[in-house]
Amino acid sequence: MMHSTDCLSRQMDRETKREAWLARWPNHCTACQGAGYIRPSWEPPPWKEYVELCERCAGHCPRCGSKQPQWDNGSDVPCAVCGWNWGKGADDVLLAPRECYGECLPYDDPNDQEWG
């Protein structure tokens, strides 16, 4: 499958942002990718009703890994070290890789070898 120039540019931009985030936050939780919660794959929308706190990083910041004793009692204040704020900040969570699934091509594209 050949992606459009615009699609390739968006993919490269997103990968650059992912690499920068990973370099900045090397101690992030790899189980939840810095989200602080796990979303079951089976859940229907709205998925926020079904989220579970990540057990691997419980009591620690999902982004910087620092111990957060104030969270042990259920507090939801931002991380005292890096400012992670329960997914409310633009940089709180690692971006997922951008996947196209062929949206950048018309369905009748003769160059689309995957479906051809």
CSV table of C-alpha atoms in Angstrom, one decimal:
chain,number,residue,atom,x,y,z
A,1,MET,CA,0.0,0.0,0.0
A,2,MET,CA,1.3,3.4,-0.9
A,3,HIS,CA,0.5,6.2,1.5
A,4,SER,CA,-0.1,9.8,0.5
A,5,THR,CA,2.6,12.4,1.2
A,6,ASP,CA,0.3,14.0,3.7
A,7,CYS,CA,-0.3,10.6,5.5
A,8,LEU,CA,3.5,9.9,5.6
A,9,SER,CA,4.1,13.4,7.0
A,10,ARG,CA,1.5,12.9,9.8
A,11,GLN,CA,3.0,9.5,10.6
A,12,MET,CA,6.6,10.9,10.8
A,13,ASP,CA,5.4,13.9,12.9
A,14,ARG,CA,3.7,11.6,15.4
A,15,GLU,CA,6.7,9.3,15.6
A,16,THR,CA,8.9,12.3,16.3
A,17,LYS,CA,6.6,13.4,19.1
A,18,ARG,CA,6.6,9.8,20.5
A,19,GLU,CA,10.4,9.6,20.5
A,20,ALA,CA,10.7,13.0,22.2
A,21,TRP,CA,8.2,11.9,24.9
A,22,LEU,CA,10.1,8.7,25.5
A,23,ALA,CA,13.4,10.5,25.7
A,24,ARG,CA,12.0,13.0,28.2
A,25,TRP,CA,10.2,10.4,30.3
A,26,PRO,CA,12.4,7.3,30.4
A,27,ASN,CA,11.0,6.1,33.7
A,28,HIS,CA,7.3,6.0,32.5
A,29,CYS,CA,5.1,3.1,33.2
A,30,THR,CA,5.3,0.7,30.2
A,31,ALA,CA,2.1,-1.1,31.3
A,32,CYS,CA,-0.2,2.0,30.9
A,33,GLN,CA,2.1,4.2,28.7
A,34,GLY,CA,1.9,7.0,31.2
A,35,ALA,CA,-1.9,7.0,31.4
A,36,GLY,CA,-2.2,5.8,35.0
A,37,TYR,CA,-5.1,3.5,34.1
A,38,ILE,CA,-5.8,0.5,32.0
A,39,ARG,CA,-8.7,0.4,29.6
A,40,PRO,CA,-10.1,-3.1,28.9
A,41,SER,CA,-10.1,-3.9,25.2
A,42,TRP,CA,-13.6,-5.3,25.3
A,43,GLU,CA,-15.4,-2.3,26.7
A,44,PRO,CA,-17.9,-0.3,24.6
A,45,PRO,CA,-18.0,3.5,24.6
A,46,PRO,CA,-18.1,5.4,26.7
A,47,TRP,CA,-14.9,3.7,27.9
A,48,LYS,CA,-14.3,6.0,30.8
A,49,GLU,CA,-16.9,4.1,32.8
A,50,TYR,CA,-14.7,0.9,32.7
A,51,VAL,CA,-11.2,2.2,33.3
A,52,GLU,CA,-9.1,0.6,36.1
A,53,LEU,CA,-6.1,2.2,37.8
A,54,CYS,CA,-2.8,0.7,36.6
A,55,GLU,CA,-1.6,-1.7,39.3
A,56,ARG,CA,2.0,-1.6,38.1
A,57,CYS,CA,2.5,2.1,38.8
A,58,ALA,CA,0.1,2.5,41.8
A,59,GLY,CA,1.5,5.0,44.2
A,60,HIS,CA,4.0,6.3,41.6
A,61,CYS,CA,3.7,8.8,38.8
A,62,PRO,CA,2.9,7.0,35.5
A,63,ARG,CA,5.0,9.5,33.6
A,64,CYS,CA,8.2,10.2,35.7
A,65,GLY,CA,8.1,7.2,38.1
A,66,SER,CA,8.5,9.2,41.3
A,67,LYS,CA,6.8,8.0,44.5
A,68,GLN,CA,3.5,9.9,45.1
A,69,PRO,CA,2.4,9.1,48.7
A,70,GLN,CA,-0.4,11.6,48.5
A,71,TRP,CA,-2.1,9.3,45.9
A,72,ASP,CA,-2.2,6.4,48.4
A,73,ASN,CA,-5.2,8.0,50.1
A,74,GLY,CA,-7.1,8.6,46.8
A,75,SER,CA,-6.0,12.2,46.1
A,76,ASP,CA,-5.9,13.2,42.5
A,77,VAL,CA,-3.6,16.1,42.7
A,78,PRO,CA,-0.9,16.6,40.0
A,79,CYS,CA,2.5,14.9,40.4
A,80,ALA,CA,4.7,17.0,42.7
A,81,VAL,CA,7.8,16.2,40.5
A,82,CYS,CA,6.8,16.5,36.9
A,83,GLY,CA,3.2,17.9,36.9
A,84,TRP,CA,1.5,14.8,35.4
A,85,ASN,CA,-2.2,15.5,35.9
A,86,TRP,CA,-4.3,12.4,35.4
A,87,GLY,CA,-4.4,12.7,31.6
A,88,LYS,CA,-5.6,16.3,31.7
A,89,GLY,CA,-2.3,17.7,30.3
A,90,ALA,CA,-1.4,17.6,26.6
A,91,ASP,CA,1.9,15.8,27.5
A,92,ASP,CA,0.6,13.4,30.2
A,93,VAL,CA,0.3,10.3,28.1
A,94,LEU,CA,2.5,8.7,25.4
A,95,LEU,CA,0.8,9.1,22.0
A,96,ALA,CA,-0.1,5.8,20.3
A,97,PRO,CA,1.5,5.2,17.0
A,98,ARG,CA,-0.5,6.6,14.1
A,99,GLU,CA,-2.1,4.0,12.0
A,100,CYS,CA,-3.7,4.8,8.7
A,101,TYR,CA,-5.5,1.6,7.6
A,102,GLY,CA,-5.6,3.0,4.1
A,103,GLU,CA,-7.8,6.1,4.9
A,104,CYS,CA,-5.4,8.2,2.8
A,105,LEU,CA,-6.3,6.2,-0.4
A,106,PRO,CA,-9.5,6.0,-2.3
A,107,TYR,CA,-10.9,2.5,-2.2
A,108,ASP,CA,-10.6,2.1,-6.0
A,109,ASP,CA,-6.9,3.0,-6.1
A,110,PRO,CA,-5.2,0.8,-8.7
A,111,ASN,CA,-1.9,1.1,-6.8
A,112,ASP,CA,-3.3,-0.5,-3.7
A,113,GLN,CA,-1.6,-3.9,-3.9
A,114,GLU,CA,-2.9,-5.0,-0.5
A,115,TRP,CA,-6.5,-5.3,-1.7
A,116,GLY,CA,-5.8,-5.7,-5.4
